[in-house]
XYZ file of C-alpha atoms in Angstrom:
224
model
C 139.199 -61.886 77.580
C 140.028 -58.256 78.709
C 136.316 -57.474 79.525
C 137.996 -53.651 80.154
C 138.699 -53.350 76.827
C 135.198 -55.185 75.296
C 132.798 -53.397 77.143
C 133.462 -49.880 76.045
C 133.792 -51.351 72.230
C 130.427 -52.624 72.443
C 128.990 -49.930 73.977
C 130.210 -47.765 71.020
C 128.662 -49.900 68.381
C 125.334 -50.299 70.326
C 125.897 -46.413 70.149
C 126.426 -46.351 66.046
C 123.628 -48.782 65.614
C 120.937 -46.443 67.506
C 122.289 -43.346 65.801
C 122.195 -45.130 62.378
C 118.788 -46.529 63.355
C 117.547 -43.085 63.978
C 119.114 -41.799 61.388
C 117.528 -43.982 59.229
C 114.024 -43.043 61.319
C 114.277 -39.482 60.690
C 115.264 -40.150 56.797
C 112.102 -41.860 56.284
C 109.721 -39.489 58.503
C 111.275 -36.494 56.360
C 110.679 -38.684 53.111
C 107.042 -39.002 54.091
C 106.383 -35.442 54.885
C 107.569 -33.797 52.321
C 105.430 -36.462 49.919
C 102.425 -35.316 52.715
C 103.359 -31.914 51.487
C 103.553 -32.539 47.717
C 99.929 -34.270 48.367
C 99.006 -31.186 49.887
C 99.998 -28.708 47.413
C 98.989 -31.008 44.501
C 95.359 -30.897 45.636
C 95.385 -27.395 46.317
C 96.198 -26.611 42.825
C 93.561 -29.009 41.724
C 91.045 -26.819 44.155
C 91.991 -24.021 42.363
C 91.765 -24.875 39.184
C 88.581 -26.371 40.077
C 87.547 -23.171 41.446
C 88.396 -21.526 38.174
C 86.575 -24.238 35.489
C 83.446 -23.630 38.072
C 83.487 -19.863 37.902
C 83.490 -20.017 34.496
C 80.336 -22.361 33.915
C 78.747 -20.346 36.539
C 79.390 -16.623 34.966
C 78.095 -18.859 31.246
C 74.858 -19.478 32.695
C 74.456 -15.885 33.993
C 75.019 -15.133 30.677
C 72.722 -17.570 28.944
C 69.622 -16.076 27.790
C 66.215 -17.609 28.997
C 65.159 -20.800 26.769
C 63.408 -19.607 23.735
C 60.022 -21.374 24.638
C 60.112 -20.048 28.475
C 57.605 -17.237 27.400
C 54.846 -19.211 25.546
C 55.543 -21.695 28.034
C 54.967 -19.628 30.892
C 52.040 -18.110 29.211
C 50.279 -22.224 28.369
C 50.688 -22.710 32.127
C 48.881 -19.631 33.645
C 46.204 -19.779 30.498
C 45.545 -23.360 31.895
C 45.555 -22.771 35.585
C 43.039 -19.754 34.869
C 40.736 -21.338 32.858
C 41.692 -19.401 30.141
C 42.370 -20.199 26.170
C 45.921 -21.725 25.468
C 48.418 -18.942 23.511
C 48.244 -19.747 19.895
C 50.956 -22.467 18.408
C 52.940 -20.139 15.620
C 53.535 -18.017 18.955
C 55.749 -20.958 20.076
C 59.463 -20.605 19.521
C 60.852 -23.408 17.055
C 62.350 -26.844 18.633
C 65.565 -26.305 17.002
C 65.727 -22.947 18.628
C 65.185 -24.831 21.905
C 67.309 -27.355 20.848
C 70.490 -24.857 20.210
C 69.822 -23.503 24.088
C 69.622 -26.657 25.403
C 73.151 -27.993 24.198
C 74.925 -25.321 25.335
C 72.918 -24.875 28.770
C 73.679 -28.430 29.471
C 77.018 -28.179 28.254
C 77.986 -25.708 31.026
C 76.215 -27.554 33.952
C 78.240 -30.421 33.012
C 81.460 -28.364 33.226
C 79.893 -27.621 37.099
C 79.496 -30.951 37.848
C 82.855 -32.650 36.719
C 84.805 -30.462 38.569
C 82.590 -30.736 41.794
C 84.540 -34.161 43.444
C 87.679 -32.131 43.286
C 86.931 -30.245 46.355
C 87.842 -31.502 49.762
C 85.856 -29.676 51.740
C 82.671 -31.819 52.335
C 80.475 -29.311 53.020
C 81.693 -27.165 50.366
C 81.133 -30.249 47.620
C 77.653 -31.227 48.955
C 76.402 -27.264 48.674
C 77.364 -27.359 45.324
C 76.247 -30.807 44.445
C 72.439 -29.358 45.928
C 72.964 -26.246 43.579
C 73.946 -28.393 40.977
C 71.256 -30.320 40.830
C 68.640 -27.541 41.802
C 69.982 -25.795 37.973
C 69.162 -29.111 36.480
C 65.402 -29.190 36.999
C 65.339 -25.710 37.162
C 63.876 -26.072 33.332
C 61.640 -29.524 33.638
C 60.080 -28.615 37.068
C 59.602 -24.686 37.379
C 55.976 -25.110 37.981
C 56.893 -26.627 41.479
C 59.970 -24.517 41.910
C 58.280 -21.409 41.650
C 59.867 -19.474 39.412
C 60.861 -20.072 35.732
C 64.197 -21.701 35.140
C 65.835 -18.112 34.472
C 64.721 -17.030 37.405
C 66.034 -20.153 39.185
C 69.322 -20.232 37.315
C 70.189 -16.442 37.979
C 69.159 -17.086 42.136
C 71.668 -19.961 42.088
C 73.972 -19.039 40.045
C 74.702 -15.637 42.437
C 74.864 -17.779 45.474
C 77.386 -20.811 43.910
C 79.804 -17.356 42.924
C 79.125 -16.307 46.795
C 79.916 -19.985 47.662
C 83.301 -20.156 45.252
C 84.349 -16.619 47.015
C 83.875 -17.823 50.157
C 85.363 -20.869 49.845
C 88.779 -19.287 48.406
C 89.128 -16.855 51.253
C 88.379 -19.346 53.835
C 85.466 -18.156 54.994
C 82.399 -20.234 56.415
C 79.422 -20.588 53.827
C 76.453 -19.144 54.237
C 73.013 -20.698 54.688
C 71.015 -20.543 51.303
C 68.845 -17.658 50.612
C 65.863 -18.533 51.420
C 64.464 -18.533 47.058
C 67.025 -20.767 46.558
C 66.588 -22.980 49.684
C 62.489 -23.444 48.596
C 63.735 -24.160 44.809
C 65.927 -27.092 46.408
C 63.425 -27.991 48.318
C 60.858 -28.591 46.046
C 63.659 -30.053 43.826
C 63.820 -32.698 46.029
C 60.433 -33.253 46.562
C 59.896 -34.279 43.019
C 63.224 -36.485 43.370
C 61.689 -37.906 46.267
C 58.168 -38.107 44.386
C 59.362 -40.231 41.383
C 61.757 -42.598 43.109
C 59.114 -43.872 45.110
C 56.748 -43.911 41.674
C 59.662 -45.342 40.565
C 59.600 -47.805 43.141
C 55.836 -48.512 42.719
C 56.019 -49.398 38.952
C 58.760 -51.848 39.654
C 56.829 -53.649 41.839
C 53.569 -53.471 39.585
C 55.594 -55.222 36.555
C 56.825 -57.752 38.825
C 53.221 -58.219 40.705
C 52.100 -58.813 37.046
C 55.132 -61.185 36.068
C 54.600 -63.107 38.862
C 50.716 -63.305 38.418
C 51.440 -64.154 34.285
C 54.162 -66.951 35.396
C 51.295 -68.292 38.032
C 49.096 -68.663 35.411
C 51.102 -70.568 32.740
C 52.052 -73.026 35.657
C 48.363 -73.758 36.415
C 47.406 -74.341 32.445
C 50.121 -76.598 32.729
C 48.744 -78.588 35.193
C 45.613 -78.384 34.239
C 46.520 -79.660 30.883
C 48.190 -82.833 32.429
């Protein structure tokens, strides 16, 4: 065999081998970062959209007039506190007045919420997750947030449209004023509050259960 000849053969194919093996390489990175990059722009257009369904809920419950019954409401809870006579009943609003506001304020937080999980950012998602759920009590716990829910919703809603701006320019958020920062707060109290009544029930029922089961076994004994 004219090893002279072989040599220089094989060294070309090892040579065609490598550059078809990188070749190959450099196929598949570029395959894989340009799907990175479709990814990429795929959720950035889901951001934005995002950023545009939120915007709107947030400018509808700006808009959204106080409840009906906020007033007479308002009015029962400071008569109370004071010692003083309750407002009279026909002064309350109807309950299908209430009823109307309702559906459509709950309709818009619910348009917030959805479109929350499509942000990446996670401190982004878990400020507006806090301000989310701040607008939901804002109605069932204003005596604790200190302010009535209009009050709460307009606060909030000013600071999740100076969150969304910031957000789509880049910039860092800001802390939370400090009205909406003792609303949360003492929205998260109450959370806090019922879980652990929560908690406490549950383990009352079952206390009970266990006491009622306890007692059937020992009639049963005693009956043999």
């Amino acid at each position: 065999m004219n090893w002279a000849q072989v040599i220089p053969g094989l060294f070309a194919l090892a040579g065609a081998l490598m550059g078809s093996t990188a070749s190959l390489l450099s196929a598949r990175w570029s395959q894989r970062h340009q799907r990175q990059l479709e990814s990429d722009r795929q959720a950035k257009e889901r951001e934005r959209a995002a950023s545009l369904i939120a915007r709107e809920a947030v400018v509808k419950l700006l808009q959204l007039d106080p409840k009906p019954s906020e007033r007479f409401e308002y009015r029962a809870h400071w008569a109370m506190r004071r010692g003083q006579p309750q407002p009279p009943e026909e002064d309350r609003p109807s309950q299908e007045l209430d009823d109307v506001w309702i559906k459509e304020w709950k309709s818009w937080l619910l348009q917030l919420q959805v479109v929350i999980g499509e942000f990446s950012d996670d401190e982004f998602r878990q400020r507006l997750k806090d301000l989310h759920t701040t607008l939901t009590g804002a109605d069932s716990w204003w005596e604790y947030m200190g302010a009535v829910e209009s009050v709460t919703r307009y606060r909030v809603c000013h600071h999740l449209l100076d969150c969304l701006g910031r957000y789509g320019r880049g910039a860092p958020l800001e802390p939370m004023p400090e009205d909406v920062q003792e609303a949360w707060s003492a929205m998260q109290e109450q959370i806090e509050f019922w879980d652990l009544e929560h908690e406490r029930q549950k383990q009352e029922i079952e206390r009970l259960r266990k006491a009622d089961r306890e007692a059937l076994t020992q009639e049963g004994e005693n009956a043999s």
